[in-house]
Amino acid sequence: MITENASLKPAARRRLNLGKYAGFFLVLPSIIAVGIFVYGFIAWSVRVSLSQWKGLTPDYTFVGLKNYINLFSDPRFMVDIRNTVIFTLVFVLGSLTIGLTLAILLDQHLPGEAFFRSLFLFPMAISFIVTGVVWRWMLNPAITADRLSGFNLLFHNLGLDFLINQWHLTPTWGIAAVALAAIWQMSGYTMALYLGGLRAVPDELREAARVDGASELQVYRRIILPMLWPVTLSAVIILGHISLKVFDLIIAVAGKQLPLDVPAIYMWQTTFDGLFYGRGASIGILLLISVAVLIIPYLYYSLRSGGES
Amino acid sequence: MNIKKVTWGVLSILILFSLILSACGGGEEATPAETAAPEEATAPPEATGKQVEVFSWWTGGGEAAGLDAMIVVFKAQNPDVEFINSAVAGGAGTNARAVLATRLSQNQPPDSWQGHAGQELIGTYVKDQKIEPLNFLYEEQGWLDIMPATLIPLISQDGNIYSVPVNIHRANVLWSNPAVLEANGVTTAPTNLEEWFAAMDTLQAAGVIPLAMGEQWTAMHLMETILLASLGPEAYNGLWDGTTDWGSPEVKTGLENYAKALGYTNTDAGSLSWQDASQLVVDGKAAYNVMGDWAQGFFQELGKQPNTDYGWAPVPGTSGTFQFLSDSFVLAVGAPHRDEAIAWLKVAGSKEGQDAFNPVKGSIPARSDADKTLYNVYLQSAMDDWASNTVVGSLAHGVVANDSWKSEIDTALGLFLADKNIDTFQAALVAACQSSGPCQ
Amino acid sequence: MTSTTAARSPKRRFRFQGRYLLLIPLLLMTIFYLLPLYIMLVTGFKSFAEVSLQTMWNLPGGFSLENYIAAFEKLAPHLKNSLMMVIPAAIISSMVGSVNGFVLARWRFPGSNLVLPLLLFGMFIPYQSILIPLAVFMKNIGLAGSIPGLILVHVIYGIPITTLTFYGYYMTVPKELVEAARIDGAGMFGAYRHIFLPVSAPAFVVVIIWQFTSAWNDFLFAVILTGNENWPVTVALQNMAGSQIIAWNVQMAGSFLAAVPTLLVYIFLGRYFLRGLMAGALKG
C-alpha cells in the first residue's frame, strides 16, 4: 500500500509533496482525542494503580507493584478469575456452537431464511441491561413448589422437573447461567459472521467436491469448515473481549453479589464504594492487559494480511 | 444497492425518532411527576438565581415522599431559593456513590448531601476534609439541648460537630408472622439465640422457611445483629474501636451463631431484595425476618395490619439494646451556595422539618421534642426504646465503620456466604480491621 | 457496495433430499430466541391484578396498557435524554469516521499506516481501565453530568469503529480514480467532496446505525458521567429494576420501551445493520 505513491509519475509526485501532510492535519483531531482518551488515560490509570490512593483525596504516592501483588493473594480476585474463565468458556463455546449450527442450517436455502436470519440476530440490537432485566425473571432461582417461576416453572409445567435448578445461585457454576443470557444475545451475531464466511466459499469448490463423490457432510467437514477458521478466530476475539469486559449484564441479572463477581464489578465496587482507587485502577489495567494479549496479535495479523490483499 | 432508498430509510427513521422525541417532551409536560408538584406550585425561583443542591439516596417510596415533605417546609421558609433535588437511587447501588465520590475527589461537591451518622461521616468525609464543622449552627439553633446526647459523639470529632441528623432507624428488629408461628406451635417469644434457634428448628421441620433473607447487604445486616446478640453491647462496640479482638474466641462464637442462623434462611436469598424477603413474612411463606424498621413502612404500604399480619421484637438476645442508624445532612467544604445550604440544614434540624419528614419516611425523629401524636403505634414504641435503651451503631448502615472498612468486611462476608468457612472468614475480618479499621 | 457485501447470490446449489427436516431445529431455536420477547410483551399487556410470578407464562386475559403507561411515565424523560444524546453522537461520529477513513485509505501521509492500528486498539480496551481518569477529566473540564459530555465520549470512543468502517469502504474506491483526480490538480477537499462523499451513503447508513445502537445501549459511561436529570434510558431502567418499589411487570414493560428504538432500527434497516456488524469483525 505504501508503494502506491511510488507508482505515480515523478511530476505528479512533486506536486503532491506540497500537500503531503494535508491528510495528517485532517485526522489530527481524532489522533489527539484518541491519544488523550485512550492512551493518555491508560497511562494515568497506570499511575493511579502504582499509587496508594485510598479515600476521597487523590494521593499519587508511589508504592510500586503493591496493588497488583495484593490482588494475586486476594481471594475475591481469585473468584473473579474463576468466574471470568467459566463465563468465557461457556459463552464463547456456546455462541460458536449455536452460531455455526444455525449458519449451516441457514446455508441450505430453506424457506423463510430471511425471517430466521433476522430473528436470530435481533437480540444483538438490544442493550445488555434490557436483556438482563428480562432474564433476571426467567432465571428466577426459587425451587420450592409454591414459588416456582421463570424457566423453573416452565420446566415444571412441561413435566421436566429434573431440570429445575437454582440458575445463577448454583454454587461455583452460577455464572454459567448468566452466560446463557449472553449466548442468547450474541449467538445470532456469531451466526451472521459464519454465514458471511459460508457464502464466501466459492460454489465451484463445493461442486467439484460433490462431483468427486463427496457426501454433503464430507463437503462441510473437509472443504468448508477448514475455510471458516479465520471467521472463528474473529468471532473468538470479539466474543472473548466482550466476556472479559462483562459488567452490565451481570449487574442487571443478579445484582452485585460476590459469587457472581467479575473483575469489572470488583473494579467498580472497590473504587467507588470502598474508595480503594489504587486497587481499582490495578484491576482495570489487568483487564486491559488480558484484552491486549488477545487483541494486539489479532490487529497485527488482520491489518497485515488485509494490507497484502 | 439502491443508495437513494437507503438514504430515505435513514431519514425516515430519524424523522420517526424526532416525532417520538417531541411526543416524549409532550408526555413529560402533560404528566408532571407527583413528587414535583409542590415545587411547581411556588413562584419560579429563577428570578433571584439562588439555589441549593442537595444530594441524597432517597428516590422511592416513603423515603422520597418524606424528602418531598421536608422540601415543602424549606420552600415555605425560602421561597426565593431553587431547590435542586439530586436524589440518585442507592437501590441498585451502582450510581449514587460513584457520582458523589467523583465529585468529592475533584472538590466539586453538592452543597449538602445525605450521610449516615457515624464512621461513614467521620472516617470518610471528615477524614478527607470534605465537610465543615457545624458547631455554630448547633449553638445558634439550640440543638445541643435537643439532639440526643448519645448521637452527638458519633457525628463529632475533636469537639467539632459535622452533621445534622434528621431521623433514627432501628436495625435490630425481628419481624414475624404471628399466624405462621402459632400454626406451628411457636407460642413463646424467644428471648435469646438458643431459644430462637430451637423455634426455627421446629419451623424448619414443619416445612416453613424459618428466616427470610435477601441480597448480600441484608446478610450483613443479619450478621451485625447476631454479633450484637452474641457479644453484648459493650464487646460489640469494642469491635469498632479496637478494644475487642476480632480474632477472639468470643467473636468466633458469634460467627458460629451467624453461620447457624444462615442455615435457616431461604435458598434464593441472593436473588431477593429486602422488600421481597420481608414480604415473605407477611405473605405467610416465612416465619421471621431480621430487618431495620423501615420494613414497617413497607408493610403499611402493602396494607398489612400491625400485630395481626406482622409482629415485632428486638432480635433475640438484644433486648434492651437499640442498634441504630441515622440519616444526616452535611455542609460541603467549598459549597457553591453556602448560605442556602445552611438554610437547608436549619430546616433539616428543625422540629417542623423532622415532623414533616419522619412520619412519612417511617422513622423516628432525631430531636427529642417531636410531636408524638404524629407517629404510629410502632414508631411510638421505638421512641420509647430509643429513650431508654443502650444505644449501639449499625455496621451495614455506616455508623461503626468507614466506607473502606465496610467494603472489606462486605467482601469477606461475600466469600463466607459462598464457602461457609468460619476460620477464613474470621481471619479476613481481622485483616480488614488491620488494613482499614483501628487495629493497626 | 461491492466488497462490503459478504454474501454472494448463489447461482445454483446442490439441494439434498429431506432437507426440510432441518426446519425442525430452526423452529426450536426460534422458540428459544422468542421466549424473552414473549415474556416482555405478554407481561406488559397484563393488568396489574393479573400479574403474578407464578403465572408469568400465561397469556393475558385481556388487553391492558396499564404497565406500558406506568413505565412510559417513568421513562419518558430518559427516553428523551437518550434520543438527544444518541442522534447527535451518531451523526457526528459518522462524519468524523468518514473523514478519517478517507485520509487513511486514499489520501495517505507518511506514517499514516501506523495511525490505523493505533486508533483501532481503542475499540477493544475495557473501559474499566480508563474509567477513573475519564470521570476525573470530564469533571474537570465541566462536562460531567451533561448530555454534551456523554456525546463527546461516545464520539471519541466511536472513532476506531467508524474509521475502520469507512476505511474498509473507501478501500473499494479504485485508487486510479484518486490518482486521476490528483493529477487533475484536485485538492484533498475536492477529492473528498467530489469522489468519496457522493458514494458514501451506504457506509454512512452502516455507521449511523452502529453508533446509534451502541450509544443507545451503553450503560457504563452513562452511569458514571450523568446525573439523574440526564440519565439515558438504560440507567433509568436499571435504577427502576434495582429500586424494587416498581413492580416487575412495569419493569418488563419498561425494558420493552427501552428496546423499541433499536428494534425499529433493526427491523427497518436490519440488512445494513448486519453489514455494520461484519465491519466490526474486521475482515477475517
mmCIF file with all atom_site columns, N, CA, C and O in Angstrom, chain A residues 131-165:
data_model
loop_
_atom_site.group_PDB
_atom_site.id
_atom_site.type_symbol
_atom_site.label_atom_id
_atom_site.label_alt_id
_atom_site.label_comp_id
_atom_site.label_asym_id
_atom_site.label_entity_id
_atom_site.label_seq_id
_atom_site.pdbx_PDB_ins_code
_atom_site.Cartn_x
_atom_site.Cartn_y
_atom_site.Cartn_z
_atom_site.occupancy
_atom_site.B_iso_or_equiv
_atom_site.pdbx_formal_charge
_atom_site.auth_seq_id
_atom_site.auth_comp_id
_atom_site.auth_asym_id
_atom_site.auth_atom_id
_atom_site.pdbx_PDB_model_num
ATOM 1   N N  . THR A 1 131 ? -31.763 -7.003  28.276 1.00 0.00 ? 131 THR A N  1
ATOM 2   C CA . THR A 1 131 ? -31.630 -8.454  28.335 1.00 0.00 ? 131 THR A CA 1
ATOM 3   C C  . THR A 1 131 ? -31.590 -8.921  29.785 1.00 0.00 ? 131 THR A C  1
ATOM 4   O O  . THR A 1 131 ? -32.265 -9.875  30.167 1.00 0.00 ? 131 THR A O  1
ATOM 5   N N  . GLY A 1 132 ? -30.788 -8.219  30.576 1.00 0.00 ? 132 GLY A N  1
ATOM 6   C CA . GLY A 1 132 ? -30.606 -8.609  31.965 1.00 0.00 ? 132 GLY A CA 1
ATOM 7   C C  . GLY A 1 132 ? -31.893 -8.532  32.746 1.00 0.00 ? 132 GLY A C  1
ATOM 8   O O  . GLY A 1 132 ? -32.229 -9.445  33.507 1.00 0.00 ? 132 GLY A O  1
ATOM 9   N N  . VAL A 1 133 ? -32.649 -7.458  32.558 1.00 0.00 ? 133 VAL A N  1
ATOM 10  C CA . VAL A 1 133 ? -33.896 -7.300  33.309 1.00 0.00 ? 133 VAL A CA 1
ATOM 11  C C  . VAL A 1 133 ? -34.854 -8.443  32.986 1.00 0.00 ? 133 VAL A C  1
ATOM 12  O O  . VAL A 1 133 ? -35.495 -9.001  33.879 1.00 0.00 ? 133 VAL A O  1
ATOM 13  N N  . VAL A 1 134 ? -34.925 -8.829  31.715 1.00 0.00 ? 134 VAL A N  1
ATOM 14  C CA . VAL A 1 134 ? -35.845 -9.899  31.342 1.00 0.00 ? 134 VAL A CA 1
ATOM 15  C C  . VAL A 1 134 ? -35.349 -11.252 31.855 1.00 0.00 ? 134 VAL A C  1
ATOM 16  O O  . VAL A 1 134 ? -36.097 -12.028 32.444 1.00 0.00 ? 134 VAL A O  1
ATOM 17  N N  . TRP A 1 135 ? -34.077 -11.507 31.674 1.00 0.00 ? 135 TRP A N  1
ATOM 18  C CA . TRP A 1 135 ? -33.531 -12.802 32.105 1.00 0.00 ? 135 TRP A CA 1
ATOM 19  C C  . TRP A 1 135 ? -33.518 -12.953 33.609 1.00 0.00 ? 135 TRP A C  1
ATOM 20  O O  . TRP A 1 135 ? -33.573 -14.059 34.134 1.00 0.00 ? 135 TRP A O  1
ATOM 21  N N  . ARG A 1 136 ? -33.425 -11.824 34.307 1.00 0.00 ? 136 ARG A N  1
ATOM 22  C CA . ARG A 1 136 ? -33.479 -11.871 35.761 1.00 0.00 ? 136 ARG A CA 1
ATOM 23  C C  . ARG A 1 136 ? -34.746 -12.595 36.213 1.00 0.00 ? 136 ARG A C  1
ATOM 24  O O  . ARG A 1 136 ? -34.737 -13.353 37.169 1.00 0.00 ? 136 ARG A O  1
ATOM 25  N N  . TRP A 1 137 ? -35.855 -12.376 35.504 1.00 0.00 ? 137 TRP A N  1
ATOM 26  C CA . TRP A 1 137 ? -37.105 -13.007 35.901 1.00 0.00 ? 137 TRP A CA 1
ATOM 27  C C  . TRP A 1 137 ? -37.231 -14.411 35.336 1.00 0.00 ? 137 TRP A C  1
ATOM 28  O O  . TRP A 1 137 ? -37.888 -15.260 35.910 1.00 0.00 ? 137 TRP A O  1
ATOM 29  N N  . MET A 1 138 ? -36.601 -14.651 34.204 1.00 0.00 ? 138 MET A N  1
ATOM 30  C CA . MET A 1 138 ? -36.676 -16.001 33.639 1.00 0.00 ? 138 MET A CA 1
ATOM 31  C C  . MET A 1 138 ? -35.790 -16.965 34.412 1.00 0.00 ? 138 MET A C  1
ATOM 32  O O  . MET A 1 138 ? -36.069 -18.161 34.467 1.00 0.00 ? 138 MET A O  1
ATOM 33  N N  . LEU A 1 139 ? -34.702 -16.424 34.987 1.00 0.00 ? 139 LEU A N  1
ATOM 34  C CA . LEU A 1 139 ? -33.775 -17.281 35.733 1.00 0.00 ? 139 LEU A CA 1
ATOM 35  C C  . LEU A 1 139 ? -34.104 -17.275 37.222 1.00 0.00 ? 139 LEU A C  1
ATOM 36  O O  . LEU A 1 139 ? -33.231 -17.483 38.052 1.00 0.00 ? 139 LEU A O  1
ATOM 37  N N  . ASN A 1 140 ? -35.341 -17.005 37.573 1.00 0.00 ? 140 ASN A N  1
ATOM 38  C CA . ASN A 1 140 ? -35.723 -16.958 38.985 1.00 0.00 ? 140 ASN A CA 1
ATOM 39  C C  . ASN A 1 140 ? -35.302 -18.239 39.700 1.00 0.00 ? 140 ASN A C  1
ATOM 40  O O  . ASN A 1 140 ? -35.702 -19.334 39.315 1.00 0.00 ? 140 ASN A O  1
ATOM 41  N N  . PRO A 1 141 ? -34.451 -18.108 40.733 1.00 0.00 ? 141 PRO A N  1
ATOM 42  C CA . PRO A 1 141 ? -33.855 -19.313 41.323 1.00 0.00 ? 141 PRO A CA 1
ATOM 43  C C  . PRO A 1 141 ? -34.684 -19.974 42.408 1.00 0.00 ? 141 PRO A C  1
ATOM 44  O O  . PRO A 1 141 ? -34.195 -20.915 43.032 1.00 0.00 ? 141 PRO A O  1
ATOM 45  N N  . ALA A 1 142 ? -35.917 -19.538 42.651 1.00 0.00 ? 142 ALA A N  1
ATOM 46  C CA . ALA A 1 142 ? -36.720 -20.215 43.682 1.00 0.00 ? 142 ALA A CA 1
ATOM 47  C C  . ALA A 1 142 ? -37.013 -21.640 43.233 1.00 0.00 ? 142 ALA A C  1
ATOM 48  O O  . ALA A 1 142 ? -37.367 -21.883 42.080 1.00 0.00 ? 142 ALA A O  1
ATOM 49  N N  . ILE A 1 143 ? -36.855 -22.614 44.148 1.00 0.00 ? 143 ILE A N  1
ATOM 50  C CA . ILE A 1 143 ? -37.074 -24.007 43.755 1.00 0.00 ? 143 ILE A CA 1
ATOM 51  C C  . ILE A 1 143 ? -38.179 -24.681 44.544 1.00 0.00 ? 143 ILE A C  1
ATOM 52  O O  . ILE A 1 143 ? -38.508 -25.831 44.303 1.00 0.00 ? 143 ILE A O  1
ATOM 53  N N  . THR A 1 144 ? -38.779 -23.957 45.520 1.00 0.00 ? 144 THR A N  1
ATOM 54  C CA . THR A 1 144 ? -39.873 -24.588 46.249 1.00 0.00 ? 144 THR A CA 1
ATOM 55  C C  . THR A 1 144 ? -41.141 -24.508 45.403 1.00 0.00 ? 144 THR A C  1
ATOM 56  O O  . THR A 1 144 ? -41.381 -23.526 44.712 1.00 0.00 ? 144 THR A O  1
ATOM 57  N N  . ALA A 1 145 ? -41.947 -25.545 45.489 1.00 0.00 ? 145 ALA A N  1
ATOM 58  C CA . ALA A 1 145 ? -43.058 -25.736 44.553 1.00 0.00 ? 145 ALA A CA 1
ATOM 59  C C  . ALA A 1 145 ? -43.996 -24.534 44.470 1.00 0.00 ? 145 ALA A C  1
ATOM 60  O O  . ALA A 1 145 ? -44.452 -24.175 43.389 1.00 0.00 ? 145 ALA A O  1
ATOM 61  N N  . ASP A 1 146 ? -44.265 -23.882 45.598 1.00 0.00 ? 146 ASP A N  1
ATOM 62  C CA . ASP A 1 146 ? -45.265 -22.810 45.549 1.00 0.00 ? 146 ASP A CA 1
ATOM 63  C C  . ASP A 1 146 ? -44.678 -21.501 45.037 1.00 0.00 ? 146 ASP A C  1
ATOM 64  O O  . ASP A 1 146 ? -45.398 -20.532 44.844 1.00 0.00 ? 146 ASP A O  1
ATOM 65  N N  . ARG A 1 147 ? -43.349 -21.440 44.836 1.00 0.00 ? 147 ARG A N  1
ATOM 66  C CA . ARG A 1 147 ? -42.769 -20.168 44.411 1.00 0.00 ? 147 ARG A CA 1
ATOM 67  C C  . ARG A 1 147 ? -42.048 -20.271 43.071 1.00 0.00 ? 147 ARG A C  1
ATOM 68  O O  . ARG A 1 147 ? -41.341 -19.366 42.667 1.00 0.00 ? 147 ARG A O  1
ATOM 69  N N  . LEU A 1 148 ? -42.241 -21.388 42.370 1.00 0.00 ? 148 LEU A N  1
ATOM 70  C CA . LEU A 1 148 ? -41.581 -21.560 41.080 1.00 0.00 ? 148 LEU A CA 1
ATOM 71  C C  . LEU A 1 148 ? -41.997 -20.458 40.117 1.00 0.00 ? 148 LEU A C  1
ATOM 72  O O  . LEU A 1 148 ? -43.162 -20.078 40.040 1.00 0.00 ? 148 LEU A O  1
ATOM 73  N N  . SER A 1 149 ? -41.034 -19.967 39.348 1.00 0.00 ? 149 SER A N  1
ATOM 74  C CA . SER A 1 149 ? -41.408 -19.084 38.243 1.00 0.00 ? 149 SER A CA 1
ATOM 75  C C  . SER A 1 149 ? -40.305 -19.137 37.203 1.00 0.00 ? 149 SER A C  1
ATOM 76  O O  . SER A 1 149 ? -39.337 -19.871 37.356 1.00 0.00 ? 149 SER A O  1
ATOM 77  N N  . GLY A 1 150 ? -40.472 -18.386 36.131 1.00 0.00 ? 150 GLY A N  1
ATOM 78  C CA . GLY A 1 150 ? -39.469 -18.368 35.078 1.00 0.00 ? 150 GLY A CA 1
ATOM 79  C C  . GLY A 1 150 ? -39.284 -19.733 34.450 1.00 0.00 ? 150 GLY A C  1
ATOM 80  O O  . GLY A 1 150 ? -40.221 -20.509 34.304 1.00 0.00 ? 150 GLY A O  1
ATOM 81  N N  . PHE A 1 151 ? -38.045 -20.038 34.068 1.00 0.00 ? 151 PHE A N  1
ATOM 82  C CA . PHE A 1 151 ? -37.744 -21.313 33.415 1.00 0.00 ? 151 PHE A CA 1
ATOM 83  C C  . PHE A 1 151 ? -38.134 -22.500 34.290 1.00 0.00 ? 151 PHE A C  1
ATOM 84  O O  . PHE A 1 151 ? -38.636 -23.508 33.798 1.00 0.00 ? 151 PHE A O  1
ATOM 85  N N  . ASN A 1 152 ? -37.896 -22.354 35.617 1.00 0.00 ? 152 ASN A N  1
ATOM 86  C CA . ASN A 1 152 ? -38.209 -23.468 36.505 1.00 0.00 ? 152 ASN A CA 1
ATOM 87  C C  . ASN A 1 152 ? -39.690 -23.833 36.424 1.00 0.00 ? 152 ASN A C  1
ATOM 88  O O  . ASN A 1 152 ? -40.057 -24.999 36.416 1.00 0.00 ? 152 ASN A O  1
ATOM 89  N N  . LEU A 1 153 ? -40.531 -22.815 36.350 1.00 0.00 ? 153 LEU A N  1
ATOM 90  C CA . LEU A 1 153 ? -41.963 -23.050 36.246 1.00 0.00 ? 153 LEU A CA 1
ATOM 91  C C  . LEU A 1 153 ? -42.297 -23.704 34.909 1.00 0.00 ? 153 LEU A C  1
ATOM 92  O O  . LEU A 1 153 ? -43.100 -24.642 34.828 1.00 0.00 ? 153 LEU A O  1
ATOM 93  N N  . LEU A 1 154 ? -41.630 -23.219 33.874 1.00 0.00 ? 154 LEU A N  1
ATOM 94  C CA . LEU A 1 154 ? -41.849 -23.773 32.537 1.00 0.00 ? 154 LEU A CA 1
ATOM 95  C C  . LEU A 1 154 ? -41.486 -25.257 32.524 1.00 0.00 ? 154 LEU A C  1
ATOM 96  O O  . LEU A 1 154 ? -42.233 -26.101 32.024 1.00 0.00 ? 154 LEU A O  1
ATOM 97  N N  . PHE A 1 155 ? -40.332 -25.583 33.120 1.00 0.00 ? 155 PHE A N  1
ATOM 98  C CA . PHE A 1 155 ? -39.902 -26.985 33.200 1.00 0.00 ? 155 PHE A CA 1
ATOM 99  C C  . PHE A 1 155 ? -40.941 -27.807 33.950 1.00 0.00 ? 155 PHE A C  1
ATOM 100 O O  . PHE A 1 155 ? -41.303 -28.904 33.541 1.00 0.00 ? 155 PHE A O  1
ATOM 101 N N  . HIS A 1 156 ? -41.423 -27.253 35.063 1.00 0.00 ? 156 HIS A N  1
ATOM 102 C CA . HIS A 1 156 ? -42.403 -27.957 35.875 1.00 0.00 ? 156 HIS A CA 1
ATOM 103 C C  . HIS A 1 156 ? -43.671 -28.231 35.055 1.00 0.00 ? 156 HIS A C  1
ATOM 104 O O  . HIS A 1 156 ? -44.193 -29.343 35.043 1.00 0.00 ? 156 HIS A O  1
ATOM 105 N N  . ASN A 1 157 ? -44.138 -27.204 34.344 1.00 0.00 ? 157 ASN A N  1
ATOM 106 C CA . ASN A 1 157 ? -45.360 -27.363 33.556 1.00 0.00 ? 157 ASN A CA 1
ATOM 107 C C  . ASN A 1 157 ? -45.185 -28.372 32.427 1.00 0.00 ? 157 ASN A C  1
ATOM 108 O O  . ASN A 1 157 ? -46.132 -29.003 31.998 1.00 0.00 ? 157 ASN A O  1
ATOM 109 N N  . LEU A 1 158 ? -43.960 -28.495 31.922 1.00 0.00 ? 158 LEU A N  1
ATOM 110 C CA . LEU A 1 158 ? -43.713 -29.429 30.830 1.00 0.00 ? 158 LEU A CA 1
ATOM 111 C C  . LEU A 1 158 ? -43.376 -30.823 31.347 1.00 0.00 ? 158 LEU A C  1
ATOM 112 O O  . LEU A 1 158 ? -43.043 -31.716 30.571 1.00 0.00 ? 158 LEU A O  1
ATOM 113 N N  . GLY A 1 159 ? -43.422 -30.992 32.680 1.00 0.00 ? 159 GLY A N  1
ATOM 114 C CA . GLY A 1 159 ? -43.094 -32.286 33.260 1.00 0.00 ? 159 GLY A CA 1
ATOM 115 C C  . GLY A 1 159 ? -41.601 -32.582 33.264 1.00 0.00 ? 159 GLY A C  1
ATOM 116 O O  . GLY A 1 159 ? -41.193 -33.732 33.331 1.00 0.00 ? 159 GLY A O  1
ATOM 117 N N  . LEU A 1 160 ? -40.796 -31.526 33.166 1.00 0.00 ? 160 LEU A N  1
ATOM 118 C CA . LEU A 1 160 ? -39.339 -31.727 33.132 1.00 0.00 ? 160 LEU A CA 1
ATOM 119 C C  . LEU A 1 160 ? -38.729 -31.305 34.475 1.00 0.00 ? 160 LEU A C  1
ATOM 120 O O  . LEU A 1 160 ? -37.740 -30.590 34.519 1.00 0.00 ? 160 LEU A O  1
ATOM 121 N N  . ASP A 1 161 ? -39.347 -31.757 35.562 1.00 0.00 ? 161 ASP A N  1
ATOM 122 C CA . ASP A 1 161 ? -38.924 -31.271 36.876 1.00 0.00 ? 161 ASP A CA 1
ATOM 123 C C  . ASP A 1 161 ? -37.447 -31.490 37.185 1.00 0.00 ? 161 ASP A C  1
ATOM 124 O O  . ASP A 1 161 ? -36.851 -30.743 37.952 1.00 0.00 ? 161 ASP A O  1
ATOM 125 N N  . PHE A 1 162 ? -36.859 -32.518 36.547 1.00 0.00 ? 162 PHE A N  1
ATOM 126 C CA . PHE A 1 162 ? -35.439 -32.778 36.848 1.00 0.00 ? 162 PHE A CA 1
ATOM 127 C C  . PHE A 1 162 ? -34.538 -31.646 36.374 1.00 0.00 ? 162 PHE A C  1
ATOM 128 O O  . PHE A 1 162 ? -33.405 -31.516 36.784 1.00 0.00 ? 162 PHE A O  1
ATOM 129 N N  . LEU A 1 163 ? -35.064 -30.786 35.511 1.00 0.00 ? 163 LEU A N  1
ATOM 130 C CA . LEU A 1 163 ? -34.265 -29.668 35.010 1.00 0.00 ? 163 LEU A CA 1
ATOM 131 C C  . LEU A 1 163 ? -34.298 -28.459 35.940 1.00 0.00 ? 163 LEU A C  1
ATOM 132 O O  . LEU A 1 163 ? -33.532 -27.517 35.778 1.00 0.00 ? 163 LEU A O  1
ATOM 133 N N  . ILE A 1 164 ? -35.216 -28.483 36.914 1.00 0.00 ? 164 ILE A N  1
ATOM 134 C CA . ILE A 1 164 ? -35.349 -27.327 37.800 1.00 0.00 ? 164 ILE A CA 1
ATOM 135 C C  . ILE A 1 164 ? -34.048 -27.136 38.571 1.00 0.00 ? 164 ILE A C  1
ATOM 136 O O  . ILE A 1 164 ? -33.514 -28.078 39.148 1.00 0.00 ? 164 ILE A O  1
ATOM 137 N N  . ASN A 1 165 ? -33.516 -25.929 38.555 1.00 0.00 ? 165 ASN A N  1
ATOM 138 C CA . ASN A 1 165 ? -32.271 -25.679 39.275 1.00 0.00 ? 165 ASN A CA 1
ATOM 139 C C  . ASN A 1 165 ? -32.221 -24.245 39.769 1.00 0.00 ? 165 ASN A C  1
ATOM 140 O O  . ASN A 1 165 ? -33.131 -23.449 39.521 1.00 0.00 ? 165 ASN A O  1
#
